[in-house]
Amino acid sequence: MRTKRFPSGIAAGLALAAAVSASQGDLPLTAPVPGGVAIVCVGRGPGPAPQVVFDGQRVLVARVGDVWNAVVGLPLGLRPGAHELSVLEGEETARAIPFKVGRRDYETQHVTLANRRQVEPEPEDLRRIAREQESLVRAFSTFSDTALDTLTLDLPSGGRVSGGFGLRRFFNDEPRQPHSGLDIAAPEGT
């Protein structure tokens, strides 16, 4: 079996689109914690979707009935406490809408690796990692005004979930960044 890894679909998908018309059941479950999703009412009425910004990034806005909801992907490193969205409707001055982010303790995983290079990357590995990180930052920072038909995201493959989002990993007892994807143990080649 080979483990497939892919970035957190929710956070990535939310950064890529402007507005969607949805039913309440189409919205992700609200979990306003680091690594979760906050659903925040940002307006009502028949007008166009307001522009919403969180932490310097545009946010997806979804209409349910006559309510506009910001669907905010919350970074794993976000501190719990009070935060706010900046909401702009037309030419008006932006207004702030506060919301709270709670705490969440993610599970830990201790992995013992025989290949030291996977724990302490060599200079060539570090250069590759930096290139990949730069590419990911560009992708996750991209925002499109394209309207979505749905917020439903499908898994890329069937299989057992072998590594969960937010997992605190230790390689050979050395702490690493929290896991920002979902691992699926799938047959090789799928």
N, CA and C atoms as an extended XYZ file, in Angstrom:
570
Properties=species:S:1:pos:R:3:atomname:S:1:resname:S:1:resid:I:1 pbc="F F F"
N         0.839       -1.191        0.000 N   MET     1
C         0.000        0.000        0.000 CA  MET     1
C         0.880        1.249        0.000 C   MET     1
N         0.414        2.234       -0.678 N   ARG     2
C         1.113        3.491       -0.727 CA  ARG     2
C         0.183        4.547       -0.145 C   ARG     2
N         0.734        5.504        0.588 N   THR     3
C        -0.083        6.556        1.175 CA  THR     3
C        -0.123        7.741        0.229 C   THR     3
N        -1.323        8.185       -0.110 N   LYS     4
C        -1.485        9.375       -0.934 CA  LYS     4
C        -1.691       10.564       -0.010 C   LYS     4
N        -1.019       11.669       -0.321 N   ARG     5
C        -1.174       12.875        0.474 CA  ARG     5
C        -1.721       13.971       -0.418 C   ARG     5
N        -2.611       14.765        0.133 N   PHE     6
C        -3.088       15.913       -0.615 CA  PHE     6
C        -3.404       17.016        0.377 C   PHE     6
N        -3.260       18.285       -0.051 N   PRO     7
C        -3.496       19.390        0.870 CA  PRO     7
C        -4.930       19.403        1.359 C   PRO     7
N        -5.125       20.054        2.458 N   SER     8
C        -6.463       20.161        3.014 CA  SER     8
C        -7.394       20.761        1.979 C   SER     8
N        -8.318       19.966        1.495 N   GLY     9
C        -9.227       20.403        0.446 CA  GLY     9
C       -10.096       21.561        0.858 C   GLY     9
N       -10.536       21.579        2.081 N   ILE    10
C       -11.431       22.652        2.509 CA  ILE    10
C       -10.712       23.983        2.466 C   ILE    10
N        -9.584       24.092        3.140 N   ALA    11
C        -8.873       25.364        3.189 CA  ALA    11
C        -8.452       25.807        1.799 C   ALA    11
N        -7.937       24.887        1.002 N   ALA    12
C        -7.501       25.227       -0.350 CA  ALA    12
C        -8.687       25.662       -1.196 C   ALA    12
N        -9.769       24.924       -1.152 N   GLY    13
C       -10.936       25.246       -1.953 CA  GLY    13
C       -11.558       26.574       -1.570 C   GLY    13
N       -11.544       26.902       -0.302 N   LEU    14
C       -12.157       28.137        0.154 CA  LEU    14
C       -11.379       29.347       -0.317 C   LEU    14
N       -10.085       29.194       -0.527 N   ALA    15
C        -9.273       30.318       -0.962 CA  ALA    15
C        -9.414       30.589       -2.452 C   ALA    15
N       -10.039       29.708       -3.186 N   LEU    16
C       -10.018       29.796       -4.635 CA  LEU    16
C       -11.256       30.393       -5.283 C   LEU    16
N       -12.331       30.598       -4.570 N   ALA    17
C       -13.547       31.048       -5.236 CA  ALA    17
C       -14.245       32.143       -4.458 C   ALA    17
N       -14.997       32.962       -5.174 N   ALA    18
C       -15.604       34.139       -4.580 CA  ALA    18
C       -16.949       33.887       -3.927 C   ALA    18
N       -17.901       33.352       -4.664 N   ALA    19
C       -19.253       33.225       -4.128 CA  ALA    19
C       -19.924       31.986       -4.681 C   ALA    19
N       -20.849       31.479       -3.897 N   VAL    20
C       -21.609       30.307       -4.309 CA  VAL    20
C       -22.994       30.423       -3.692 C   VAL    20
N       -23.994       29.937       -4.405 N   SER    21
C       -25.325       29.835       -3.840 CA  SER    21
C       -25.448       28.422       -3.300 C   SER    21
N       -25.830       28.295       -2.044 N   ALA    22
C       -25.807       26.980       -1.402 CA  ALA    22
C       -27.034       26.791       -0.534 C   ALA    22
N       -27.282       25.538       -0.181 N   SER    23
C       -28.264       25.255        0.855 CA  SER    23
C       -27.485       25.089        2.151 C   SER    23
N       -28.164       25.146        3.272 N   GLN    24
C       -27.483       25.012        4.559 CA  GLN    24
C       -26.697       23.709        4.620 C   GLN    24
N       -27.237       22.643        4.006 N   GLY    25
C       -26.562       21.354        4.018 CA  GLY    25
C       -25.304       21.320        3.167 C   GLY    25
N       -25.151       22.286        2.243 N   ASP    26
C       -23.954       22.339        1.406 CA  ASP    26
C       -22.766       22.951        2.131 C   ASP    26
N       -23.033       23.738        3.161 N   LEU    27
C       -21.937       24.392        3.875 CA  LEU    27
C       -21.181       23.376        4.724 C   LEU    27
N       -19.870       23.572        4.872 N   PRO    28
C       -19.138       22.681        5.776 CA  PRO    28
C       -19.637       22.877        7.204 C   PRO    28
N       -19.422       21.882        8.040 N   LEU    29
C       -19.778       22.036        9.448 CA  LEU    29
C       -18.912       23.128       10.047 C   LEU    29
N       -19.543       24.000       10.820 N   THR    30
C       -18.763       25.057       11.439 CA  THR    30
C       -17.957       24.483       12.593 C   THR    30
N       -16.686       24.798       12.589 N   ALA    31
C       -15.758       24.370       13.638 CA  ALA    31
C       -14.739       25.489       13.785 C   ALA    31
N       -15.124       26.574       14.480 N   PRO    32
C       -14.231       27.730       14.570 CA  PRO    32
C       -13.072       27.493       15.548 C   PRO    32
N       -12.151       26.645       15.118 N   VAL    33
C       -10.940       26.315       15.874 CA  VAL    33
C        -9.772       26.354       14.888 C   VAL    33
N        -8.527       26.489       15.363 N   PRO    34
C        -7.400       26.438       14.435 CA  PRO    34
C        -7.467       25.164       13.589 C   PRO    34
N        -7.378       25.331       12.271 N   GLY    35
C        -7.494       24.204       11.357 CA  GLY    35
C        -8.920       23.881       10.967 C   GLY    35
N        -9.887       24.611       11.500 N   GLY    36
C       -11.292       24.358       11.210 CA  GLY    36
C       -11.864       25.373       10.243 C   GLY    36
N       -13.185       25.465       10.237 N   VAL    37
C       -13.906       26.376        9.352 CA  VAL    37
C       -14.898       27.166       10.191 C   VAL    37
N       -14.896       28.481       10.021 N   ALA    38
C       -15.892       29.339       10.670 CA  ALA    38
C       -16.903       29.776        9.616 C   ALA    38
N       -18.176       29.621        9.917 N   ILE    39
C       -19.251       30.123        9.063 CA  ILE    39
C       -19.782       31.369        9.762 C   ILE    39
N       -19.618       32.536        9.121 N   VAL    40
C       -19.960       33.807        9.758 CA  VAL    40
C       -20.931       34.570        8.859 C   VAL    40
N       -22.091       34.941        9.411 N   CYS    41
C       -23.061       35.750        8.671 CA  CYS    41
C       -22.454       37.137        8.434 C   CYS    41
N       -22.401       37.550        7.153 N   VAL    42
C       -21.804       38.847        6.827 CA  VAL    42
C       -22.793       39.790        6.153 C   VAL    42
N       -24.051       39.367        5.998 N   GLY    43
C       -25.039       40.258        5.414 CA  GLY    43
C       -26.296       39.520        4.997 C   GLY    43
N       -27.309       40.315        4.647 N   ARG    44
C       -28.593       39.776        4.200 CA  ARG    44
C       -29.065       40.591        3.009 C   ARG    44
N       -29.955       39.978        2.252 N   GLY    45
C       -30.581       40.725        1.172 CA  GLY    45
C       -30.225       40.203       -0.200 C   GLY    45
N       -30.914       40.779       -1.199 N   PRO    46
C       -30.796       40.272       -2.563 CA  PRO    46
C       -29.589       40.794       -3.334 C   PRO    46
N       -28.853       41.727       -2.797 N   GLY    47
C       -27.747       42.335       -3.531 CA  GLY    47
C       -26.605       41.376       -3.821 C   GLY    47
N       -25.573       41.892       -4.478 N   PRO    48
C       -24.419       41.052       -4.791 CA  PRO    48
C       -23.653       40.659       -3.524 C   PRO    48
N       -22.845       39.642       -3.653 N   ALA    49
C       -22.055       39.156       -2.516 CA  ALA    49
C       -21.081       40.232       -2.055 C   ALA    49
N       -20.971       40.417       -0.745 N   PRO    50
C       -19.952       41.338       -0.249 CA  PRO    50
C       -18.568       40.715       -0.415 C   PRO    50
N       -17.545       41.556       -0.450 N   GLN    51
C       -16.172       41.059       -0.426 CA  GLN    51
C       -15.763       40.923        1.031 C   GLN    51
N       -15.161       39.791        1.370 N   VAL    52
C       -14.767       39.517        2.749 CA  VAL    52
C       -13.285       39.161        2.768 C   VAL    52
N       -12.582       39.722        3.750 N   VAL    53
C       -11.150       39.469        3.911 CA  VAL    53
C       -10.892       39.013        5.340 C   VAL    53
N       -10.065       37.976        5.464 N   PHE    54
C        -9.605       37.524        6.782 CA  PHE    54
C        -8.097       37.362        6.718 C   PHE    54
N        -7.412       37.992        7.640 N   ASP    55
C        -5.956       37.856        7.744 CA  ASP    55
C        -5.278       38.176        6.410 C   ASP    55
N        -5.792       39.209        5.721 N   GLY    56
C        -5.199       39.651        4.464 CA  GLY    56
C        -5.577       38.837        3.239 C   GLY    56
N        -6.444       37.844        3.379 N   GLN    57
C        -6.830       36.977        2.265 CA  GLN    57
C        -8.334       37.067        2.013 C   GLN    57
N        -8.726       37.123        0.716 N   ARG    58
C       -10.148       37.075        0.374 CA  ARG    58
C       -10.732       35.755        0.835 C   ARG    58
N       -12.020       35.779        1.133 N   VAL    59
C       -12.720       34.628        1.697 CA  VAL    59
C       -13.921       34.285        0.820 C   VAL    59
N       -14.221       33.008        0.708 N   LEU    60
C       -15.413       32.540        0.007 CA  LEU    60
C       -16.660       33.055        0.719 C   LEU    60
N       -17.654       33.492       -0.065 N   VAL    61
C       -18.938       33.925        0.480 CA  VAL    61
C       -20.021       33.056       -0.160 C   VAL    61
N       -20.881       32.482        0.673 N   ALA    62
C       -21.943       31.595        0.191 CA  ALA    62
C       -23.300       32.146        0.614 C   ALA    62
N       -24.240       32.133       -0.325 N   ARG    63
C       -25.596       32.601       -0.034 CA  ARG    63
C       -26.463       31.396        0.313 C   ARG    63
N       -27.136       31.482        1.453 N   VAL    64
C       -28.124       30.482        1.857 CA  VAL    64
C       -29.414       31.262        2.097 C   VAL    64
N       -30.392       31.075        1.208 N   GLY    65
C       -31.608       31.888        1.293 CA  GLY    65
C       -31.249       33.336        1.011 C   GLY    65
N       -31.572       34.232        1.946 N   ASP    66
C       -31.199       35.637        1.755 CA  ASP    66
C       -30.010       36.038        2.627 C   ASP    66
N       -29.286       35.063        3.153 N   VAL    67
C       -28.155       35.331        4.055 CA  VAL    67
C       -26.834       35.054        3.342 C   VAL    67
N       -25.908       36.014        3.422 N   TRP    68
C       -24.546       35.822        2.932 CA  TRP    68
C       -23.680       35.352        4.091 C   TRP    68
N       -23.019       34.214        3.893 N   ASN    69
C       -22.139       33.644        4.919 CA  ASN    69
C       -20.706       33.608        4.412 C   ASN    69
N       -19.779       34.086        5.236 N   ALA    70
C       -18.358       33.897        4.934 CA  ALA    70
C       -17.996       32.491        5.387 C   ALA    70
N       -17.309       31.758        4.527 N   VAL    71
C       -16.856       30.402        4.837 CA  VAL    71
C       -15.341       30.513        4.980 C   VAL    71
N       -14.886       30.594        6.226 N   VAL    72
C       -13.503       30.967        6.515 CA  VAL    72
C       -12.681       29.752        6.930 C   VAL    72
N       -11.716       29.377        6.098 N   GLY    73
C       -10.763       28.333        6.472 CA  GLY    73
C        -9.762       28.925        7.449 C   GLY    73
N        -9.667       28.346        8.635 N   LEU    74
C        -8.811       28.887        9.694 CA  LEU    74
C        -7.470       28.150        9.723 C   LEU    74
N        -6.356       28.882        9.642 N   PRO    75
C        -5.040       28.238        9.649 CA  PRO    75
C        -4.791       27.448       10.934 C   PRO    75
N        -4.029       26.372       10.806 N   LEU    76
C        -3.676       25.561       11.982 CA  LEU    76
C        -2.938       26.378       13.037 C   LEU    76
N        -2.143       27.349       12.602 N   GLY    77
C        -1.350       28.142       13.539 CA  GLY    77
C        -2.081       29.338       14.127 C   GLY    77
N        -3.366       29.493       13.828 N   LEU    78
C        -4.131       30.638       14.325 CA  LEU    78
C        -4.308       30.547       15.836 C   LEU    78
N        -4.121       31.664       16.512 N   ARG    79
C        -4.295       31.661       17.971 CA  ARG    79
C        -5.787       31.719       18.312 C   ARG    79
N        -6.197       30.954       19.312 N   PRO    80
C        -7.592       31.047       19.766 CA  PRO    80
C        -7.875       32.451       20.306 C   PRO    80
N        -9.140       32.853       20.259 N   GLY    81
C        -9.528       34.155       20.784 CA  GLY    81
C       -10.360       34.930       19.786 C   GLY    81
N       -10.405       36.248       19.983 N   ALA    82
C       -11.219       37.129       19.150 CA  ALA    82
C       -10.497       37.454       17.842 C   ALA    82
N       -11.242       37.373       16.740 N   HIS    83
C       -10.738       37.724       15.412 CA  HIS    83
C       -11.838       38.492       14.701 C   HIS    83
N       -11.515       39.062       13.541 N   GLU    84
C       -12.558       39.765       12.804 CA  GLU    84
C       -12.364       39.642       11.303 C   GLU    84
N       -13.495       39.746       10.629 N   LEU    85
C       -13.532       39.780        9.178 CA  LEU    85
C       -13.712       41.228        8.751 C   LEU    85
N       -13.144       41.587        7.627 N   SER    86
C       -13.370       42.892        7.025 CA  SER    86
C       -14.334       42.682        5.860 C   SER    86
N       -15.471       43.383        5.898 N   VAL    87
C       -16.536       43.178        4.909 CA  VAL    87
C       -16.763       44.473        4.139 C   VAL    87
N       -16.703       44.375        2.806 N   LEU    88
C       -16.917       45.525        1.938 CA  LEU    88
C       -18.093       45.227        1.017 C   LEU    88
N       -19.099       46.119        1.046 N   GLU    89
C       -20.272       45.984        0.176 CA  GLU    89
C       -20.314       47.195       -0.735 C   GLU    89
N       -20.104       46.965       -2.025 N   GLY    90
C       -20.097       48.066       -2.987 CA  GLY    90
C       -18.968       49.035       -2.693 C   GLY    90
N       -19.304       50.320       -2.693 N   GLU    91
C       -18.299       51.367       -2.474 CA  GLU    91
C       -18.225       51.815       -1.013 C   GLU    91
N       -18.975       51.143       -0.150 N   GLU    92
C       -18.995       51.531        1.258 CA  GLU    92
C       -17.645       51.280        1.920 C   GLU    92
N       -17.442       51.933        3.047 N   THR    93
C       -16.261       51.673        3.863 CA  THR    93
C       -16.387       50.281        4.465 C   THR    93
N       -15.284       49.585        4.532 N   ALA    94
C       -15.305       48.226        5.090 CA  ALA    94
C       -15.754       48.267        6.547 C   ALA    94
N       -16.519       47.253        6.932 N   ARG    95
C       -16.932       47.127        8.333 CA  ARG    95
C       -16.345       45.843        8.895 C   ARG    95
N       -16.123       45.839       10.189 N   ALA    96
C       -15.533       44.673       10.856 CA  ALA    96
C       -16.634       43.825       11.477 C   ALA    96
N       -16.523       42.518       11.303 N   ILE    97
C       -17.445       41.579       11.948 CA  ILE    97
C       -16.600       40.645       12.807 C   ILE    97
N       -16.804       40.722       14.127 N   PRO    98
C       -15.995       39.872       15.015 CA  PRO    98
C       -16.513       38.434       15.062 C   PRO    98
N       -15.605       37.519       15.335 N   PHE    99
C       -15.965       36.126       15.610 CA  PHE    99
C       -14.892       35.538       16.511 C   PHE    99
N       -15.249       34.470       17.196 N   LYS   100
C       -14.318       33.850       18.142 CA  LYS   100
C       -13.803       32.523       17.604 C   LYS   100
N       -12.552       32.250       17.925 N   VAL   101
C       -11.915       30.982       17.576 CA  VAL   101
C       -11.569       30.278       18.880 C   VAL   101
N       -12.056       29.049       19.022 N   GLY   102
C       -11.790       28.262       20.228 CA  GLY   102
C       -10.497       27.466       20.117 C   GLY   102
N       -10.225       26.689       21.132 N   ARG   103
C        -9.032       25.829       21.160 CA  ARG   103
C        -9.372       24.454       20.607 C   ARG   103
N        -8.349       23.801       20.091 N   ARG   104
C        -8.485       22.402       19.715 CA  ARG   104
C        -7.128       21.745       19.902 C   ARG   104
N        -7.131       20.648       20.613 N   ASP   105
C        -5.917       19.864       20.782 CA  ASP   105
C        -5.973       18.704       19.804 C   ASP   105
N        -5.015       18.668       18.898 N   TYR   106
C        -4.951       17.597       17.905 CA  TYR   106
C        -4.146       16.426       18.457 C   TYR   106
N        -4.424       15.252       17.917 N   GLU   107
C        -3.702       14.050       18.329 CA  GLU   107
C        -2.229       14.171       17.957 C   GLU   107
N        -1.403       13.373       18.633 N   THR   108
C         0.014       13.326       18.294 CA  THR   108
C         0.349       11.959       17.717 C   THR   108
N         1.397       11.938       16.921 N   GLN   109
C         1.872       10.697       16.323 CA  GLN   109
C         3.398       10.699       16.403 C   GLN   109
N         3.950        9.617       16.927 N   HIS   110
C         5.403        9.458       17.006 CA  HIS   110
C         5.819        8.438       15.962 C   HIS   110
N         6.699        8.874       15.055 N   VAL   111
C         7.158        8.029       13.958 CA  VAL   111
C         8.660        7.831       14.097 C   VAL   111
N         9.096        6.587       14.034 N   THR   112
C        10.527        6.288       14.053 CA  THR   112
C        10.963        5.989       12.627 C   THR   112
N        11.927        6.759       12.154 N   LEU   113
C        12.420        6.614       10.788 CA  LEU   113
C        13.885        6.192       10.807 C   LEU   113
N        14.208        5.159       10.056 N   ALA   114
C        15.593        4.701        9.968 CA  ALA   114
C        16.414        5.640        9.083 C   ALA   114
N        15.773        6.238        8.083 N   ASN   115
C        16.467        7.132        7.165 CA  ASN   115
C        16.589        8.510        7.809 C   ASN   115
N        17.757        8.829        8.332 N   ARG   116
C        18.000       10.095        9.041 CA  ARG   116
C        17.688       11.302        8.157 C   ARG   116
N        17.851       11.136        6.840 N   ARG   117
C        17.623       12.234        5.898 CA  ARG   117
C        16.166       12.697        5.924 C   ARG   117
N        15.247       11.813        6.305 N   GLN   118
C        13.840       12.189        6.408 CA  GLN   118
C        13.563       12.990        7.677 C   GLN   118
N        14.510       12.968        8.609 N   VAL   119
C        14.374       13.733        9.847 CA  VAL   119
C        15.192       15.017        9.765 C   VAL   119
N        16.407       14.913        9.247 N   GLU   120
C        17.309       16.053        9.086 CA  GLU   120
C        17.683       16.152        7.610 C   GLU   120
N        16.890       16.871        6.815 N   PRO   121
C        17.141       16.950        5.374 CA  PRO   121
C        18.512       17.547        5.057 C   PRO   121
N        19.104       17.058        3.988 N   GLU   122
C        20.381       17.581        3.511 CA  GLU   122
C        20.130       18.861        2.721 C   GLU   122
N        21.192       19.659        2.445 N   PRO   123
C        21.000       20.942        1.742 CA  PRO   123
C        20.188       20.835        0.453 C   PRO   123
N        20.424       19.812       -0.358 N   GLU   124
C        19.657       19.673       -1.605 CA  GLU   124
C        18.178       19.412       -1.314 C   GLU   124
N        17.901       18.681       -0.231 N   ASP   125
C        16.509       18.438        0.169 CA  ASP   125
C        15.862       19.735        0.622 C   ASP   125
N        16.614       20.540        1.378 N   LEU   126
C        16.084       21.813        1.874 CA  LEU   126
C        15.753       22.760        0.725 C   LEU   126
N        16.586       22.768       -0.327 N   ARG   127
C        16.290       23.609       -1.497 CA  ARG   127
C        14.999       23.145       -2.176 C   ARG   127
N        14.831       21.841       -2.330 N   ARG   128
C        13.607       21.297       -2.935 CA  ARG   128
C        12.391       21.637       -2.078 C   ARG   128
N        12.534       21.468       -0.777 N   ILE   129
C        11.435       21.777        0.148 CA  ILE   129
C        11.050       23.246        0.034 C   ILE   129
N        12.049       24.144       -0.054 N   ALA   130
C        11.774       25.580       -0.177 CA  ALA   130
C        11.026       25.879       -1.478 C   ALA   130
N        11.433       25.238       -2.588 N   ARG   131
C        10.734       25.437       -3.870 CA  ARG   131
C         9.286       24.966       -3.772 C   ARG   131
N         9.093       23.795       -3.184 N   GLU   132
C         7.739       23.259       -3.051 CA  GLU   132
C         6.886       24.151       -2.160 C   GLU   132
N         7.473       24.654       -1.082 N   GLN   133
C         6.738       25.523       -0.162 CA  GLN   133
C         6.314       26.812       -0.862 C   GLN   133
N         7.215       27.379       -1.660 N   GLU   134
C         6.905       28.596       -2.404 CA  GLU   134
C         5.734       28.362       -3.364 C   GLU   134
N         5.743       27.235       -4.030 N   SER   135
C         4.664       26.883       -4.950 CA  SER   135
C         3.339       26.722       -4.207 C   SER   135
N         3.374       26.073       -3.054 N   LEU   136
C         2.154       25.893       -2.256 CA  LEU   136
C         1.613       27.228       -1.761 C   LEU   136
N         2.496       28.107       -1.297 N   VAL   137
C         2.057       29.419       -0.810 CA  VAL   137
C         1.367       30.181       -1.939 C   VAL   137
N         1.954       30.144       -3.139 N   ARG   138
C         1.319       30.815       -4.288 CA  ARG   138
C        -0.063       30.232       -4.562 C   ARG   138
N        -0.160       28.914       -4.566 N   ALA   139
C        -1.447       28.268       -4.857 CA  ALA   139
C        -2.492       28.611       -3.807 C   ALA   139
N        -2.127       28.535       -2.538 N   PHE   140
C        -3.092       28.780       -1.471 CA  PHE   140
C        -3.427       30.260       -1.325 C   PHE   140
N        -2.616       31.147       -1.918 N   SER   141
C        -2.876       32.583       -1.854 CA  SER   141
C        -3.696       33.066       -3.043 C   SER   141
N        -3.980       32.184       -3.981 N   THR   142
C        -4.715       32.552       -5.192 CA  THR   142
C        -6.206       32.639       -4.887 C   THR   142
N        -6.827       33.692       -5.387 N   PHE   143
C        -8.266       33.862       -5.217 CA  PHE   143
C        -8.878       34.079       -6.589 C   PHE   143
N        -9.986       33.437       -6.860 N   SER   144
C       -10.677       33.566       -8.136 CA  SER   144
C       -12.102       34.034       -7.892 C   SER   144
N       -12.572       34.905       -8.762 N   ASP   145
C       -13.960       35.372       -8.667 CA  ASP   145
C       -14.941       34.420       -9.340 C   ASP   145
N       -14.474       33.272       -9.773 N   THR   146
C       -15.338       32.287      -10.414 CA  THR   146
C       -16.336       31.728       -9.408 C   THR   146
N       -17.610       31.781       -9.752 N   ALA   147
C       -18.648       31.233       -8.865 CA  ALA   147
C       -18.610       29.706       -8.919 C   ALA   147
N       -18.781       29.091       -7.775 N   LEU   148
C       -18.794       27.632       -7.681 CA  LEU   148
C       -20.222       27.106       -7.749 C   LEU   148
N       -20.380       25.910       -8.285 N   ASP   149
C       -21.687       25.257       -8.290 CA  ASP   149
C       -21.967       24.568       -6.963 C   ASP   149
N       -20.917       24.144       -6.277 N   THR   150
C       -21.078       23.384       -5.038 CA  THR   150
C       -19.844       23.557       -4.159 C   THR   150
N       -20.010       23.281       -2.888 N   LEU   151
C       -18.880       23.272       -1.955 CA  LEU   151
C       -18.445       21.852       -1.627 C   LEU   151
N       -19.062       20.877       -2.263 N   THR   152
C       -18.738       19.481       -1.993 CA  THR   152
C       -17.395       19.130       -2.611 C   THR   152
N       -16.517       18.548       -1.808 N   LEU   153
C       -15.208       18.103       -2.281 CA  LEU   153
C       -15.124       16.594       -2.127 C   LEU   153
N       -14.702       15.920       -3.169 N   ASP   154
C       -14.560       14.467       -3.131 CA  ASP   154
C       -13.130       14.086       -2.790 C   ASP   154
N       -12.974       12.967       -2.093 N   LEU   155
C       -11.642       12.433       -1.846 CA  LEU   155
C       -11.065       11.941       -3.171 C   LEU   155
N        -9.756       12.073       -3.372 N   PRO   156
C        -9.168       11.667       -4.649 CA  PRO   156
C        -9.057       10.160       -4.822 C   PRO   156
N        -9.227        9.405       -3.731 N   SER   157
C        -9.063        7.954       -3.804 CA  SER   157
C        -9.781        7.318       -2.630 C   SER   157
N       -10.212        6.073       -2.830 N   GLY   158
C       -10.753        5.317       -1.710 CA  GLY   158
C        -9.598        4.753       -0.894 C   GLY   158
N        -9.872        4.367        0.308 N   GLY   159
C        -8.838        3.778        1.156 CA  GLY   159
C        -8.973        4.233        2.588 C   GLY   159
N        -8.179        3.626        3.438 N   ARG   160
C        -8.179        3.938        4.860 CA  ARG   160
C        -7.448        5.262        5.095 C   ARG   160
N        -8.033        6.135        5.916 N   VAL   161
C        -7.346        7.369        6.299 CA  VAL   161
C        -6.224        6.975        7.250 C   VAL   161
N        -4.990        7.265        6.841 N   SER   162
C        -3.835        6.832        7.628 CA  SER   162
C        -3.120        7.981        8.323 C   SER   162
N        -3.529        9.197        8.059 N   GLY   163
C        -2.939       10.355        8.723 CA  GLY   163
C        -3.887       11.517        8.623 C   GLY   163
N        -4.329       12.029        9.762 N   GLY   164
C        -5.345       13.068        9.777 CA  GLY   164
C        -4.795       14.475        9.781 C   GLY   164
N        -5.630       15.393        9.325 N   PHE   165
C        -5.312       16.815        9.317 CA  PHE   165
C        -5.073       17.300       10.744 C   PHE   165
N        -4.036       18.109       10.931 N   GLY   166
C        -3.740       18.707       12.228 CA  GLY   166
C        -2.909       17.843       13.146 C   GLY   166
N        -2.662       16.615       12.751 N   LEU   167
C        -1.892       15.678       13.563 CA  LEU   167
C        -0.540       16.294       13.925 C   LEU   167
N        -0.197       16.265       15.202 N   ARG   168
C         1.113       16.766       15.663 CA  ARG   168
C         2.091       15.614       15.547 C   ARG   168
N         3.066       15.765       14.659 N   ARG   169
C         3.987       14.660       14.391 CA  ARG   169
C         5.352       14.880       15.021 C   ARG   169
N         5.914       13.768       15.467 N   PHE   170
C         7.276       13.740       15.990 CA  PHE   170
C         8.024       12.676       15.202 C   PHE   170
N         9.110       13.067       14.542 N   PHE   171
C         9.950       12.106       13.824 CA  PHE   171
C        11.175       11.845       14.678 C   PHE   171
N        11.361       10.604       15.090 N   ASN   172
C        12.468       10.227       15.981 CA  ASN   172
C        12.507       11.164       17.187 C   ASN   172
N        11.335       11.417       17.758 N   ASP   173
C        11.128       12.259       18.939 CA  ASP   173
C        11.425       13.741       18.717 C   ASP   173
N        11.577       14.175       17.462 N   GLU   174
C        11.780       15.590       17.155 CA  GLU   174
C        10.478       16.154       16.591 C   GLU   174
N         9.962       17.256       17.200 N   PRO   175
C         8.683       17.807       16.738 CA  PRO   175
C         8.790       18.364       15.319 C   PRO   175
N         7.734       18.202       14.558 N   ARG   176
C         7.635       18.722       13.196 CA  ARG   176
C         6.366       19.558       13.082 C   ARG   176
N         6.201       20.220       11.927 N   GLN   177
C         5.006       21.021       11.689 CA  GLN   177
C         3.767       20.133       11.773 C   GLN   177
N         2.642       20.683       12.231 N   PRO   178
C         1.399       19.907       12.209 CA  PRO   178
C         1.085       19.463       10.781 C   PRO   178
N         0.453       18.339       10.663 N   HIS   179
C         0.121       17.754        9.361 CA  HIS   179
C        -0.989       18.575        8.718 C   HIS   179
N        -0.734       19.118        7.536 N   SER   180
C        -1.711       20.001        6.892 CA  SER   180
C        -2.445       19.317        5.743 C   SER   180
N        -2.485       18.011        5.768 N   GLY   181
C        -3.188       17.271        4.727 CA  GLY   181
C        -3.936       16.101        5.319 C   GLY   181
N        -4.358       15.229        4.459 N   LEU   182
C        -5.041       14.010        4.856 CA  LEU   182
C        -4.383       12.883        4.078 C   LEU   182
N        -3.884       11.885        4.769 N   ASP   183
C        -3.244       10.746        4.116 CA  ASP   183
C        -4.265        9.632        3.931 C   ASP   183
N        -4.245        9.042        2.747 N   ILE   184
C        -5.126        7.917        2.439 CA  ILE   184
C        -4.250        6.757        1.987 C   ILE   184
N        -4.351        5.639        2.699 N   ALA   185
C        -3.617        4.438        2.300 CA  ALA   185
C        -4.381        3.805        1.146 C   ALA   185
N        -3.809        3.906       -0.038 N   ALA   186
C        -4.465        3.393       -1.243 CA  ALA   186
C        -3.490        2.500       -1.997 C   ALA   186
N        -4.005        1.573       -2.776 N   PRO   187
C        -3.110        0.723       -3.563 CA  PRO   187
C        -2.225        1.568       -4.474 C   PRO   187
N        -0.974        1.155       -4.638 N   GLU   188
C        -0.043        1.884       -5.487 CA  GLU   188
C        -0.602        1.991       -6.898 C   GLU   188
N        -0.445        3.184       -7.474 N   GLY   189
C        -0.924        3.410       -8.835 CA  GLY   189
C        -2.318        3.992       -8.927 C   GLY   189
N        -3.018        4.134       -7.797 N   THR   190
C        -4.375        4.706       -7.855 CA  THR   190
C        -4.339        6.194       -7.635 C   THR   190
